Short mmCIF file of C-alpha atoms in Angstrom, two decimals:
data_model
loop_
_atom_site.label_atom_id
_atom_site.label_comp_id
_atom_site.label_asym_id
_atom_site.label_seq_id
_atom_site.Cartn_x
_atom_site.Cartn_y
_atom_site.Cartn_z
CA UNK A 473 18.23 55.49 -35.13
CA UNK A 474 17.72 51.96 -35.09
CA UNK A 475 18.64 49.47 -38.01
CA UNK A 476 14.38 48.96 -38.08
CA UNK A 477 13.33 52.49 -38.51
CA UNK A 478 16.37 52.81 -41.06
CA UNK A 479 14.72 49.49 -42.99
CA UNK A 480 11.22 51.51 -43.20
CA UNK A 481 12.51 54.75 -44.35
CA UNK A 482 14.49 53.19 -47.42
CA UNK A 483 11.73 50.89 -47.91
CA UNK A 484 9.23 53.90 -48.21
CA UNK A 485 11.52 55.92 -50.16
CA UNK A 486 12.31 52.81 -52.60
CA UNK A 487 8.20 52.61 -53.12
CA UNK A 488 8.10 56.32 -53.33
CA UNK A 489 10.19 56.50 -56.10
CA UNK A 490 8.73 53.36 -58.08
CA UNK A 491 5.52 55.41 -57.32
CA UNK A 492 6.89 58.11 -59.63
CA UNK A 493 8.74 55.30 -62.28
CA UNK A 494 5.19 53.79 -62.58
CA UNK A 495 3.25 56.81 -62.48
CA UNK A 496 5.25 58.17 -65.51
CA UNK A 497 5.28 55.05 -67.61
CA UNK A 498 1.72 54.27 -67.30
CA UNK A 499 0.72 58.17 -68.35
CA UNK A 500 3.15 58.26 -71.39
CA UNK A 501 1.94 54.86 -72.25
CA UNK A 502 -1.75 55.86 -71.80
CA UNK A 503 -1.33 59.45 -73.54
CA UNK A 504 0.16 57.37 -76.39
CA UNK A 505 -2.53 55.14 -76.76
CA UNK A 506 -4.85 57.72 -76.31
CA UNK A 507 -3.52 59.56 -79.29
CA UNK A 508 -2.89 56.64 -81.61
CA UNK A 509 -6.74 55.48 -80.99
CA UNK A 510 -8.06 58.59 -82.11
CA UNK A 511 -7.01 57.52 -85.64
CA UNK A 512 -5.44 61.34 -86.37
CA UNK A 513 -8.68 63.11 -86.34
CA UNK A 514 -8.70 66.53 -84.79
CA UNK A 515 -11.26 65.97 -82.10
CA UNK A 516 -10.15 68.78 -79.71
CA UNK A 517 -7.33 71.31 -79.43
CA UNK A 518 -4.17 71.32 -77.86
CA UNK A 519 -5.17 72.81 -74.51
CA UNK A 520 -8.27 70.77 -74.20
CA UNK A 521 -6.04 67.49 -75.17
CA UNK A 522 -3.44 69.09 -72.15
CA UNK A 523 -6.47 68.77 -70.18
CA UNK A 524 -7.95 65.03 -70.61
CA UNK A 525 -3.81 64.12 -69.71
CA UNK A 526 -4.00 66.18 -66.22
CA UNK A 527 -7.16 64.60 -65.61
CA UNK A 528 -6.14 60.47 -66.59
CA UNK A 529 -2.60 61.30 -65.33
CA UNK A 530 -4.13 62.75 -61.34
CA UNK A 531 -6.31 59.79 -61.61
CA UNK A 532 -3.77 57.37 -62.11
CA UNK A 533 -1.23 58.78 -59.63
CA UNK A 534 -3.98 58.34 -56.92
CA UNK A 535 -4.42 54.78 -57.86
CA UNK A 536 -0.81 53.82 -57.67
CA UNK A 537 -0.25 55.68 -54.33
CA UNK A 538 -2.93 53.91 -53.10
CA UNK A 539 -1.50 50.88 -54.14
CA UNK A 540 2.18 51.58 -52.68
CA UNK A 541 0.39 52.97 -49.77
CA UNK A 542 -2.06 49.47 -48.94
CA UNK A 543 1.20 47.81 -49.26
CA UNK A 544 3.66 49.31 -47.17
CA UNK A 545 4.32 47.21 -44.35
CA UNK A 546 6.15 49.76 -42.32
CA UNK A 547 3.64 52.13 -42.38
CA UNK A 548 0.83 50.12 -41.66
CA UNK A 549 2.01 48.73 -38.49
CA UNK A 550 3.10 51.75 -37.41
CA UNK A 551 0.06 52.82 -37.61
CA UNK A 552 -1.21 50.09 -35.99
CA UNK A 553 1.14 50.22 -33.09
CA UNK A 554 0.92 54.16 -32.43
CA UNK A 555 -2.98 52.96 -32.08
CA UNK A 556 -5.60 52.44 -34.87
CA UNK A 557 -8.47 52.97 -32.59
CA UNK A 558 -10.73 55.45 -34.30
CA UNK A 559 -12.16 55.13 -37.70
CA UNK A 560 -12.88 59.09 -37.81
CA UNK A 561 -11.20 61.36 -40.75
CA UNK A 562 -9.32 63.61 -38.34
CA UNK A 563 -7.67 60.95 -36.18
CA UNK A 564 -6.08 59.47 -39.99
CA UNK A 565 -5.37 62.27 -40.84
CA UNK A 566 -3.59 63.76 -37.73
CA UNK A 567 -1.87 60.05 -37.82
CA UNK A 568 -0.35 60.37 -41.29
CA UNK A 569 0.73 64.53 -40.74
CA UNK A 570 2.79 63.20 -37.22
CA UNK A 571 4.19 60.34 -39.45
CA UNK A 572 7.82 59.99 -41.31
CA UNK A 573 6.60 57.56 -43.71
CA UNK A 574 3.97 60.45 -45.85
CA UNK A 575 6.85 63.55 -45.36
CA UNK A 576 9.24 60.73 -47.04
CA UNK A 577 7.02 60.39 -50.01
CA UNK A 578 6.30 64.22 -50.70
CA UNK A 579 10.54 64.61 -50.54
CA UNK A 580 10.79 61.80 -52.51
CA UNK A 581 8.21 62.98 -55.27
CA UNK A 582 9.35 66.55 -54.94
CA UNK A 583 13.09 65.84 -55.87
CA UNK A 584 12.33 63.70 -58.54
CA UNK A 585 10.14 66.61 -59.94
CA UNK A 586 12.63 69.05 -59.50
CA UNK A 587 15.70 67.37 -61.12
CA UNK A 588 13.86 65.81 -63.69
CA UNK A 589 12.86 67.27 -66.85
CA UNK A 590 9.49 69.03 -67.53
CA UNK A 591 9.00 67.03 -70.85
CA UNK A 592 9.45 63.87 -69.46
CA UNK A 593 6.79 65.01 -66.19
CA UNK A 594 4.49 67.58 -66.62
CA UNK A 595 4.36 68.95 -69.98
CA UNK A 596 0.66 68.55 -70.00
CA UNK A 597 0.66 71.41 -67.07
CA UNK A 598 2.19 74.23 -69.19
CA UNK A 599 -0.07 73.57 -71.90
CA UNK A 600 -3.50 74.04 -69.64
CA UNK A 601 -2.45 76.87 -67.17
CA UNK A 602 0.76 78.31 -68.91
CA UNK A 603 0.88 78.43 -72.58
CA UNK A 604 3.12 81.51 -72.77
CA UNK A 605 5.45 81.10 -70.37
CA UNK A 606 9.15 79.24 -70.89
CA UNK A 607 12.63 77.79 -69.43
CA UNK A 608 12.71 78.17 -65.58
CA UNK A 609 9.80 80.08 -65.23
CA UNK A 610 7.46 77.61 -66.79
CA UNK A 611 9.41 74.32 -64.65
CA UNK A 612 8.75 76.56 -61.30
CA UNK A 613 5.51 77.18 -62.19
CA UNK A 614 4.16 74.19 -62.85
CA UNK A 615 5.76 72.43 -59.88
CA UNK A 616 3.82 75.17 -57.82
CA UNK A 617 0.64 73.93 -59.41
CA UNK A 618 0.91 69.85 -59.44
CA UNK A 619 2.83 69.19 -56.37
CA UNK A 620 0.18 70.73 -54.40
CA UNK A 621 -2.46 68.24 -56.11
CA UNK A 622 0.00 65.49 -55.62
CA UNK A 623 0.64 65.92 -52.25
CA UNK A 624 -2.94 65.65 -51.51
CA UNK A 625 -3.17 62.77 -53.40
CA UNK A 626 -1.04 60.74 -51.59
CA UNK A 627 -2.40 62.26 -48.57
CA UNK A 628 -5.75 61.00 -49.15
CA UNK A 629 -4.19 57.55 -50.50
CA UNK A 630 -2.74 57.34 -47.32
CA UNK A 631 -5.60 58.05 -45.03
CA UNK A 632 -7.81 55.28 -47.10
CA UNK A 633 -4.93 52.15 -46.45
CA UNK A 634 -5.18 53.08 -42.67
CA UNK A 635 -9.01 52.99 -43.44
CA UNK A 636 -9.02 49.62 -45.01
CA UNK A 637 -6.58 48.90 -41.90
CA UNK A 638 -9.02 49.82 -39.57
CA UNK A 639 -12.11 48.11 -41.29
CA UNK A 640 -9.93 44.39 -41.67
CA UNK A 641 -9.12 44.99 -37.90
CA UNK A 642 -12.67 45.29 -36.64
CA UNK A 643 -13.16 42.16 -39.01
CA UNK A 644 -10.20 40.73 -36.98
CA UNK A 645 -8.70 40.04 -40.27
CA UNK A 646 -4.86 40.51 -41.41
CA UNK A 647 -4.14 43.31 -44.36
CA UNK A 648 -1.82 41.47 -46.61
CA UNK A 649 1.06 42.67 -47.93
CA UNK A 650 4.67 41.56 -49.99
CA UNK A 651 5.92 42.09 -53.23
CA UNK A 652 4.59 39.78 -55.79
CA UNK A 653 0.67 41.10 -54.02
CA UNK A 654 2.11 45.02 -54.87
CA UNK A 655 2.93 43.31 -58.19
CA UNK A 656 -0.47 41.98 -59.23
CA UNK A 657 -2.12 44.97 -57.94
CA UNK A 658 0.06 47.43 -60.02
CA UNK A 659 -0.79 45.17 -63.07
CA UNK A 660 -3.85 45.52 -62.64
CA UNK A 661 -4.50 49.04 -61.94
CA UNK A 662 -2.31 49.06 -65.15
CA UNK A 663 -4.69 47.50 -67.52
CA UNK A 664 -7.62 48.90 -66.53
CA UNK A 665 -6.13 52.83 -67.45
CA UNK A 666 -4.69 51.05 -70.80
CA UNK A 667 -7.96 50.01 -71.57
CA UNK A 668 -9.62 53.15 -70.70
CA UNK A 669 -7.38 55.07 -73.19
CA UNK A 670 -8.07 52.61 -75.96
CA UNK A 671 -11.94 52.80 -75.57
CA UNK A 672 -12.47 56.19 -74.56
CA UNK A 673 -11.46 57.69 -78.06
CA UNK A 674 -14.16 55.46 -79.87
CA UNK A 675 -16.92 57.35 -78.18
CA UNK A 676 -15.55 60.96 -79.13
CA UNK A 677 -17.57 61.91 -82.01
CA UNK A 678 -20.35 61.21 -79.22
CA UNK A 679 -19.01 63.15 -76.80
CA UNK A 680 -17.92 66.18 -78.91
CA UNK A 681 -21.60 66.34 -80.47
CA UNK A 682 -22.93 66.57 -76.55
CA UNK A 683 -20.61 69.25 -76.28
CA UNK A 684 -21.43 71.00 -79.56
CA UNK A 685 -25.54 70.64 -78.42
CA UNK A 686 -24.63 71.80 -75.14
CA UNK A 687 -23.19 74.56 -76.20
CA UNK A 688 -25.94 75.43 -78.43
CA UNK A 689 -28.46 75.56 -75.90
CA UNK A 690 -26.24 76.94 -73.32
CA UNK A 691 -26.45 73.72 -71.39
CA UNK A 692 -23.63 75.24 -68.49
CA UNK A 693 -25.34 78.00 -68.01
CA UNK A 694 -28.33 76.04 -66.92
CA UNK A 695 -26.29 73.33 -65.23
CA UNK A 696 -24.62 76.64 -63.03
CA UNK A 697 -28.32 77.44 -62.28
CA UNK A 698 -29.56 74.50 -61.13
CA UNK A 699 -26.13 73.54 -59.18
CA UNK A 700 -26.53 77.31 -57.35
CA UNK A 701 -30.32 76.64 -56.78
CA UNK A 702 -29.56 73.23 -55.35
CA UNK A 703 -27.16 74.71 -53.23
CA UNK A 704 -29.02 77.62 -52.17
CA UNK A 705 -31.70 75.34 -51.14
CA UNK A 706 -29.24 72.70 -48.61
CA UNK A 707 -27.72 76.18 -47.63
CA UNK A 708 -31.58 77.55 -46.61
CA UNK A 709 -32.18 73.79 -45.06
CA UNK A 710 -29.01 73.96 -42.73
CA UNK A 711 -29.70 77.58 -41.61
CA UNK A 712 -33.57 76.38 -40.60
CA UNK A 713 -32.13 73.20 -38.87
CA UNK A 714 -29.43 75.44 -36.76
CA UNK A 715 -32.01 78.32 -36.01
CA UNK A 716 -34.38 75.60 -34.79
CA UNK A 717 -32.02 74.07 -32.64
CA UNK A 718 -31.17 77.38 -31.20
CA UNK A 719 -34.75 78.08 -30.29
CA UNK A 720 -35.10 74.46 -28.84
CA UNK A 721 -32.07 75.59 -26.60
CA UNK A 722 -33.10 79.02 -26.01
CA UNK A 723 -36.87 77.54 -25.12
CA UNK A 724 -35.19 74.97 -22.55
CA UNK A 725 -33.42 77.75 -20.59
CA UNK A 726 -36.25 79.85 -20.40
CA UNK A 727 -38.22 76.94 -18.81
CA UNK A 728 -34.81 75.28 -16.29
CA UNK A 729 -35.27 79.32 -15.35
CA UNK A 730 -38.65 79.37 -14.57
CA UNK A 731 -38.32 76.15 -12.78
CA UNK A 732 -35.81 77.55 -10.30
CA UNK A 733 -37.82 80.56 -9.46
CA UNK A 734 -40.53 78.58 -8.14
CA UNK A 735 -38.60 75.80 -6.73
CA UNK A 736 -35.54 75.75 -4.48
CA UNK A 737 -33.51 74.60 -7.85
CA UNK A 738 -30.47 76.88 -8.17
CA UNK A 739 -28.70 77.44 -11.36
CA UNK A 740 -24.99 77.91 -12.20
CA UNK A 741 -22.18 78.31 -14.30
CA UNK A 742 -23.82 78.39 -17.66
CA UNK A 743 -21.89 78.63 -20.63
CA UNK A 744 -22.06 77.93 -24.26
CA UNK A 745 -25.43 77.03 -24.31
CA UNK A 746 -25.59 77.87 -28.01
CA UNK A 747 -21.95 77.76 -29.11
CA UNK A 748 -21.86 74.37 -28.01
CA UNK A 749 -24.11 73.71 -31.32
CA UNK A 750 -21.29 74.39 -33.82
CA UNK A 751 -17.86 73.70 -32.03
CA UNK A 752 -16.81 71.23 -29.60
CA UNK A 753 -16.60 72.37 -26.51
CA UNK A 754 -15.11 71.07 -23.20
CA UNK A 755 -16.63 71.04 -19.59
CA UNK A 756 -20.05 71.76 -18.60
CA UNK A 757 -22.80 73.86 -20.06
CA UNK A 758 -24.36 74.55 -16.54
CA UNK A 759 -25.07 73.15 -13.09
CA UNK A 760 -28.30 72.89 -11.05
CA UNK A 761 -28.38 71.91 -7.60
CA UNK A 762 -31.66 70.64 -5.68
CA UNK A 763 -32.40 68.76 -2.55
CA UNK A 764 -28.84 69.10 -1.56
CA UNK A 765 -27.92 67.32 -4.78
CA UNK A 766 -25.53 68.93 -7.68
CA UNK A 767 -25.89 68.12 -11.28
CA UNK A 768 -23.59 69.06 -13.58
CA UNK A 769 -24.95 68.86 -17.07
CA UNK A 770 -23.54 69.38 -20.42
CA UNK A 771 -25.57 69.36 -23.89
CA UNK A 772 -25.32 66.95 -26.76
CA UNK A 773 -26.29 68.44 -30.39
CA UNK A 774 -28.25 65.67 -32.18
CA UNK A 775 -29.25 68.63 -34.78
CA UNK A 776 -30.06 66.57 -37.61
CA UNK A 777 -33.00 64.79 -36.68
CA UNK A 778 -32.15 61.50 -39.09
CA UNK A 779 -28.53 61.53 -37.94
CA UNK A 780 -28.74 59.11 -34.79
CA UNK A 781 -25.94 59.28 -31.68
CA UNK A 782 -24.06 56.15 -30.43
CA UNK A 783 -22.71 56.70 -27.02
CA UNK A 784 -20.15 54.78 -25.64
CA UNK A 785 -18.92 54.20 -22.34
CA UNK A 786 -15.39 56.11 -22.70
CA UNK A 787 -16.74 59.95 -22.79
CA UNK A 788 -17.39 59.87 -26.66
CA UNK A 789 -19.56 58.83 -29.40
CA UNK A 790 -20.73 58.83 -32.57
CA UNK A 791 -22.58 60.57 -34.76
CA UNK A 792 -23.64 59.10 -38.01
CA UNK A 793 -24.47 61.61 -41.09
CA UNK A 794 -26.28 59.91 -43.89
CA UNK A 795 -26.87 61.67 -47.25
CA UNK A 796 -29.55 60.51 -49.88
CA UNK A 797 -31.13 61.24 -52.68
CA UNK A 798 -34.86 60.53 -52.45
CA UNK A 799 -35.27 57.33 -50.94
CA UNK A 800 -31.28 56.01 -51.81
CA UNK A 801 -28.51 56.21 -49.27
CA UNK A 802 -25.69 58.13 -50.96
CA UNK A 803 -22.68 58.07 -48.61
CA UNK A 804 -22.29 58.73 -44.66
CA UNK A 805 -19.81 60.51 -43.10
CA UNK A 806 -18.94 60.01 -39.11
CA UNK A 807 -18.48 62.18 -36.84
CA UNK A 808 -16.87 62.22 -33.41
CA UNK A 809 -19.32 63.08 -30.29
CA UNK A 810 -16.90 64.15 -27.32
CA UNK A 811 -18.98 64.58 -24.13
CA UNK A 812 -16.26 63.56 -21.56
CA UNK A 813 -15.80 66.28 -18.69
CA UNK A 814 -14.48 65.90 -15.14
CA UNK A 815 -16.82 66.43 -12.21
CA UNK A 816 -16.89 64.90 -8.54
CA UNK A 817 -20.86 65.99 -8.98
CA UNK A 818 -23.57 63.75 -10.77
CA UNK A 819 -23.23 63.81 -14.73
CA UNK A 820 -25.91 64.37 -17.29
CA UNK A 821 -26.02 64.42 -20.67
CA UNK A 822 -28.84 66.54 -22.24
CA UNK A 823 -29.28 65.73 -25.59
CA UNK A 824 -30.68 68.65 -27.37
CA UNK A 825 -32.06 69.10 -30.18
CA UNK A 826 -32.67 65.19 -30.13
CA UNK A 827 -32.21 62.92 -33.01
CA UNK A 828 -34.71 60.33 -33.73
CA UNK A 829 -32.57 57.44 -32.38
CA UNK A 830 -29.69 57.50 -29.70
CA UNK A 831 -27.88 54.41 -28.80
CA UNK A 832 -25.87 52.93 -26.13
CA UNK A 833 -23.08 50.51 -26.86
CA UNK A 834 -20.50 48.68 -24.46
CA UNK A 835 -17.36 46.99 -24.89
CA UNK A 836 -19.29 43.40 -24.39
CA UNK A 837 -22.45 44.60 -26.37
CA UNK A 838 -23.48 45.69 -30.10
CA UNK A 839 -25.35 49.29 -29.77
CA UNK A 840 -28.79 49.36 -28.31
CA UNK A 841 -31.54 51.71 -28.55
CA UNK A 842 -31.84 54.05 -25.30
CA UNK A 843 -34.35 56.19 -23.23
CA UNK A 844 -34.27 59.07 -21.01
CA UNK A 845 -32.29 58.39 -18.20
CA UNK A 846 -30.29 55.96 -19.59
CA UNK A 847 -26.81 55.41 -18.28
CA UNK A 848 -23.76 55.24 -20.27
CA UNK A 849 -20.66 54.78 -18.11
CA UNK A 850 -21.01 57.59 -15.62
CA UNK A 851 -23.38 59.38 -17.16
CA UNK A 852 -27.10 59.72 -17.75
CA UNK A 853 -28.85 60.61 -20.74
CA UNK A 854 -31.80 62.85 -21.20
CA UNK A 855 -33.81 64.60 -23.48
CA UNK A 856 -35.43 68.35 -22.39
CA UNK A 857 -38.64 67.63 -21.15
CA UNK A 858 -37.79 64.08 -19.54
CA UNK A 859 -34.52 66.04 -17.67
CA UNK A 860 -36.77 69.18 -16.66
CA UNK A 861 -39.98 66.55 -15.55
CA UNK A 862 -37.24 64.70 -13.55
CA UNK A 863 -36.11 67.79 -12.02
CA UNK A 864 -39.02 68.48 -11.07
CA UNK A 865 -40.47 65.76 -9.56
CA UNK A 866 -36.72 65.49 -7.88
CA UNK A 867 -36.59 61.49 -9.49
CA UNK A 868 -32.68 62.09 -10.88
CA UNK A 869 -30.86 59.48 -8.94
CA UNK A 870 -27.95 58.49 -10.81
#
């Protein structure tokens, strides 16, 4: 092993373990002020005080391996060297699972749970989840419980610095990193937690009387029934959005079918027709062949009909999922597209169902709205009726 990869294993480990130093002093520091601000009244018991600490101390762990994790050098450009291409959430996270510098900090985190006392760590745990149980017992425990949230804490700290990585790159900007930046940063994340567990106890006569109403009027049980109704209905909007993509599918086959028995179009090697709507799958979903011609075609699911479809020129895409609330954008997720397949025949790319916008994008151009029969690098798009029209009329010239 080279004197480099040495360098960014000690560095990480170093960081990991001021991770923990920091993470420790700023809980006992907030508890403590926490406590002192509440002026000795006896606003909740034991186990539900056990319970505000797990909650501020997860919180604050998350921001200060976020912070550690922005500013590690080593990681980031190895990350950026192994190929920071892809802004999706499985390509981060495969990135940071095939990495040293994460399974350092879990080793790191997890020793320095292990050989140091449950008082000085987690004796918040014991007191939510195990209030009877003692010595060994209770330290194994609890280490099963809060390592696991930990680790996916850092995990998830990890995956959003090779985020912000990714977003300063397409910016063409530099992430910066060193010491006295990690420094102002921690301060910071510092003070705001400090003054979170000096203000928070002024508005607990508040909060205790919403609790006391809300238990009055059995406020949960209404918020359980409205959070199950709510989910019922997305669950009843999904199914009718997959069952009406399956009978746009099921309704295109019927008609390529009747098209070949009263044409010389031949059909062949169809498969996955409808699985291809929930998994990714590779290769084609069928071939026709007409005029001495072979086209082998594969579907693209644009289920969602607000959720438009980039395609690039490389075999992939992308697929953007927006979620709102009335008329307010929420959050979107993206998702990968993966149409690539190998054929010496003519491609096409049947997109079915069919959002309400598809786009084309190049290396040399921003995205741009496309049509039926549309090229994108070797292959041509279509929708159902402008591939079976074109079939028809025998117009599909690639």
């Amino acid at each position: 092993m080279d004197k480099e990869k040495i360098r960014s294993i000690l560095y990480t480990a170093v960081s990991s373990i001021l991770l923990f130093a920091f993470y420790i002093g700023v809980s006992k520091l907030c508890f403590a002020i926490f406590l002192s601000n509440m002026f000795g009244q006896d606003y909740m018991s034991e186990r539900v005080l056990d319970t505000v600490k797990l909650i501020i101390s997860l919180f604050i762990f998350y921001s200060l391996a976020y912070t550690f994790s922005v500013n590690n050098k080593y990681a980031l450009q190895d990350y950026d060297n192994r190929g920071s291409t892809e802004n999706f959430f499985g390509s981060k996270l495969s990135h940071v699972l095939s990495g040293k510098f994460f399974w350092v900090q879990l080793l790191c985190i997890s020793v320095l749970s292990l050989v140091l006392p449950l008082s000085f760590t987690y004796g918040f745990v014991g007191g939510v989840f195990l209030p009877h149980l003692t010595g060994l017992l209770l330290k194994l425990s609890t280490l099963a419980i809060i390592l696991p949230m930990l680790f996916v804490l850092v995990l998830i700290s990890d995956i959003e610095a090779y985020r912000k990585l990714f977003c300063l790159k397409r910016k063409k900007k530099v992430i910066d990193t060193g010491i006295a930046k990690t420094v102002k940063e921690l301060c910071i994340v510092a003070a705001i937690f400090l003054a979170g567990a000096t203000c928070v106890p002024w508005f607990l006569p508040f909060i205790v009387t919403m609790i006391n109403f809300a238990g009055r009027y059995n406020l949960p049980f209404i918020v359980i029934n409205l959070t199950g109704a709510v989910l019922s209905v997305v669950f009843i909007y999904v199914a009718v959005v997959y069952l009406r993509a399956i009978a746009k599918r099921r309704r295109f086959m019927c008609d390529l079918k009747r098209l070949s028995e009263k044409s010389d179009t031949v059909i062949s090697d169809i498969n996955n027709v409808y699985g291809s709507l929930f998994f990714r799958r590779t290769g084609i979903n069928f071939s026709v062949e007409k005029n001495n011609r072979r086209y082998d075609c594969k579907f693209v699911p644009g289920v969602f009909y607000t959720s438009p479809i980039i395609f690039s020129e490389n075999g992939s895409g992308i697929c953007k999922h927006t979620f709102r609330f009335l008329r307010f954008e929420l959050f979107s997720i993206l998702s990968r597209v993966d149409y690539a397949f190998d054929s010496g025949n003519e491609k096409i790319l049947i997109v079915l169902p069919i959002p309400k916008d598809i786009y084309v994008a190049t290396a040399d151009s921003q995205p741009r709205p496309a049509d039926t029969g549309d090229k994108t690098g070797e292959y041509k798009i279509y929708n159902a009726t402008g591939f079976l029209s074109g079939l028809e009329r025998g117009s599909i010239i690639i």
